[in-house]
Amino acid sequence: MALPDGFIIALEQVCEVRSGEAVAAMDPGVDAGNLGAGVVALPTSTGQVQSIIKLCSAHGVPVVTHGGRTGLAQAGVSAPGQLVVDMAGMNRVGAPDPTAGCIEVEAGATLHAVQEACKAVGRTPGIDLAARGSATIGGMISTNAGGMEAFRCGVMRHRVLGLEAVLPDGTVMSDLTRVTKVNEGLDIKHLLIGAEGRLGIVTRAMLKLEPLEQAAATALTGFASAADAVTAFHAMRSAGGLLRAEVMWRAYVDIVSQACGLPEVATACSGDVLVLFEVAGGSFEDAQGRLEASLERLTEDGILADAIIAQNVRQQQDFWRVREDSFAVESTWPNGLWYDVTVPLDQLDAYARELQDRVSGLPGECFLSVIGHLGDGNLHITICVPADATVSKKQADEAVFEGLKQMGGSISAEHGIGLEKMAALACHGDPGRLFAARLVARALDPLGLMNPGKVQALTS
Ligand SMILES: Cc1cc2nc3c(=O)[nH]c(=O)nc-3n(C[C@H](O)[C@H](O)[C@H](O)COP(=O)(O)OP(=O)(O)OC[C@H]3O[C@@H](n4cnc5c(N)ncnc54)[C@H](O)[C@@H]3O)c2cc1C
């Protein structure tokens, strides 16, 4: 489907526009279908975004906004007849203000660029994820990203003090407050956070900052069960200074450490459930000392099966590489089915065991790989399906989603709905909530032009 006559000519008056070979030369990111629209607009200012949206509205052209294209739920997939609005050119990072505790950034700035700017004044945006080099603040806001620090600093929703966005009719909402406490009626920015680009284009954000710890030490710890890992998490949290707690089941560590050329990480620590604990300190030695003391107490209490504290930066990086190179599972098992769920911590052990039983009951010799953000009970699950086995999405969904809603968990933790979880949301989402979301989407985007066919299809 071609874009309407005159649309491209008008668009080229607004900003750089790419099509054909120029689009083919662009990196589609995580999903090969992201650039399927074949036409990409690259605005460099809020005014240009506003003009683009007005043009799209006038010509009835659907818009798919892109940040770093690292999204894992197919929310950025586009099709011919649509326009991709790539926010890479709006990447300015303001000066962090350590006194007010905030930083103003454009939506296309990468998380890494923001982290580096904050580091210079001893602060952090309080959020981190492995895709930091490409993921943008606008994309992270639109997927309400979580990551490794969410158990203590919250998810993206809690990091945003203020927002500027162009709404579907071209209205600019400029709500760049620099304070946490604002009670001025309905807080519309929260509608855009996690909306996956269906209620407007985020152009700028005011982010809340946290103090940056001076040093940190990391331990790879092993437990006999997820229940012991959860007990250890609470003990470490109470001891103070816990920065990260990333859980990896044994099968994951075995696959990824081999794939990364770091087999020594898998053999360094025994136990079925491994956890990377990172603890803060005034210096590396101080952090190591705190970590050692906590691990000793866990050993005395009979909770810890094994542990190794990284002795230098290199070993620390090796441990984290095994946690962050999770795509190695997908390369090793290309037919894998991925999931991103949250489980209340009191149910984590039972859920993990029952999930293993259900996956063992699937046709073929399916294999389970699980990692996650322990403090949030957020599990990233891959059901690895051998090439000669056939497992339907429905069978896999049932194995993963069983009991989650009843126990107060979620079928979609931090990656969003996109195209990937539409059926799951239709099946498990609360009808009342979907009804209200439908009304909001219709009111703000009556033409249904913002990221159509994704989660909006359920809510329009
Ligand atoms: C190796 C790896 C590790 C990851 N780890 C984590 C993790 O720990 N936690 C986590 O939460 N996620 C994680 N992710 C997922 C991903 O990084 C996040 O979803 C990220 O927030 C997406 O940002 P992006 O800029 O790449 O957005 P994109 O992928 O470009 O877009 C994602 C969605 O946001 C919309 N969007 C993008 N920019 C805007 C904008 N300015 N205005 C309106 N809508 C917009 C798009 O239309 C789409 O719906 C990981 C991904 C990878 C590849």
Coordinates of N, CA, C and O in Angstrom, one line a residue, residues 52 72 140 165 198 201 209 241 260 280 290 315 323 358 366 375 400 409 443:
I52 N 4.7 16.6 11.5 CA 4.5 15.3 11.0 C 3.2 14.7 11.3 O 2.4 14.2 10.5
L72 N 11.2 -5.8 22.7 CA 11.1 -7.3 22.6 C 9.7 -7.8 22.4 O 9.5 -9.1 22.5
M140 N 11.8 3.7 26.3 CA 11.7 3.1 27.6 C 10.5 3.6 28.3 O 9.8 2.9 29.1
A165 N 5.0 15.7 25.0 CA 4.6 14.8 24.0 C 3.7 15.5 23.0 O 3.0 16.5 23.3
R198 N 0.9 4.5 21.3 CA -0.5 4.6 20.7 C -1.3 5.8 21.1 O -2.4 6.0 20.6
I201 N 3.4 10.9 20.6 CA 4.9 10.7 20.5 C 5.5 11.5 21.6 O 5.3 12.7 21.7
L209 N 16.7 11.8 39.4 CA 18.0 11.2 39.6 C 18.1 10.6 41.1 O 17.5 11.1 42.0
G241 N 22.4 -1.7 51.3 CA 23.4 -1.5 50.2 C 23.2 -2.5 49.0 O 24.0 -2.5 48.1
C260 N 29.3 -17.7 25.4 CA 30.1 -16.5 25.5 C 31.6 -16.8 25.6 O 32.4 -15.9 25.8
A280 N 26.7 -2.2 47.4 CA 27.5 -0.9 47.3 C 28.4 -0.8 48.5 O 28.2 -1.4 49.5
R290 N 31.3 -5.9 53.0 CA 29.9 -6.0 53.3 C 29.3 -7.3 52.7 O 28.5 -8.0 53.3
Q315 N 36.7 -10.2 36.4 CA 35.8 -11.3 36.9 C 34.3 -10.8 37.0 O 33.4 -11.4 36.6
R323 N 25.0 -12.9 32.5 CA 23.6 -12.5 32.8 C 23.1 -11.7 31.6 O 21.9 -11.9 31.2
R358 N 5.2 -28.6 33.9 CA 4.3 -28.4 32.7 C 5.1 -28.4 31.4 O 4.7 -28.9 30.4
C366 N 11.2 -30.6 25.1 CA 11.4 -29.2 25.3 C 12.2 -28.9 26.6 O 12.3 -29.7 27.5
G375 N 14.3 -9.4 42.6 CA 13.6 -8.6 43.6 C 12.2 -8.3 43.2 O 11.3 -8.0 44.0
V400 N 2.9 -21.5 30.6 CA 3.6 -20.4 31.3 C 2.6 -19.6 32.1 O 2.9 -19.1 33.2
G409 N 0.0 -12.2 39.9 CA 1.2 -11.8 39.1 C 0.7 -11.2 37.7 O -0.4 -10.8 37.6
A443 N -10.8 8.5 22.6 CA -10.9 9.9 22.8 C -9.7 10.7 22.3 O -9.8 11.7 21.7

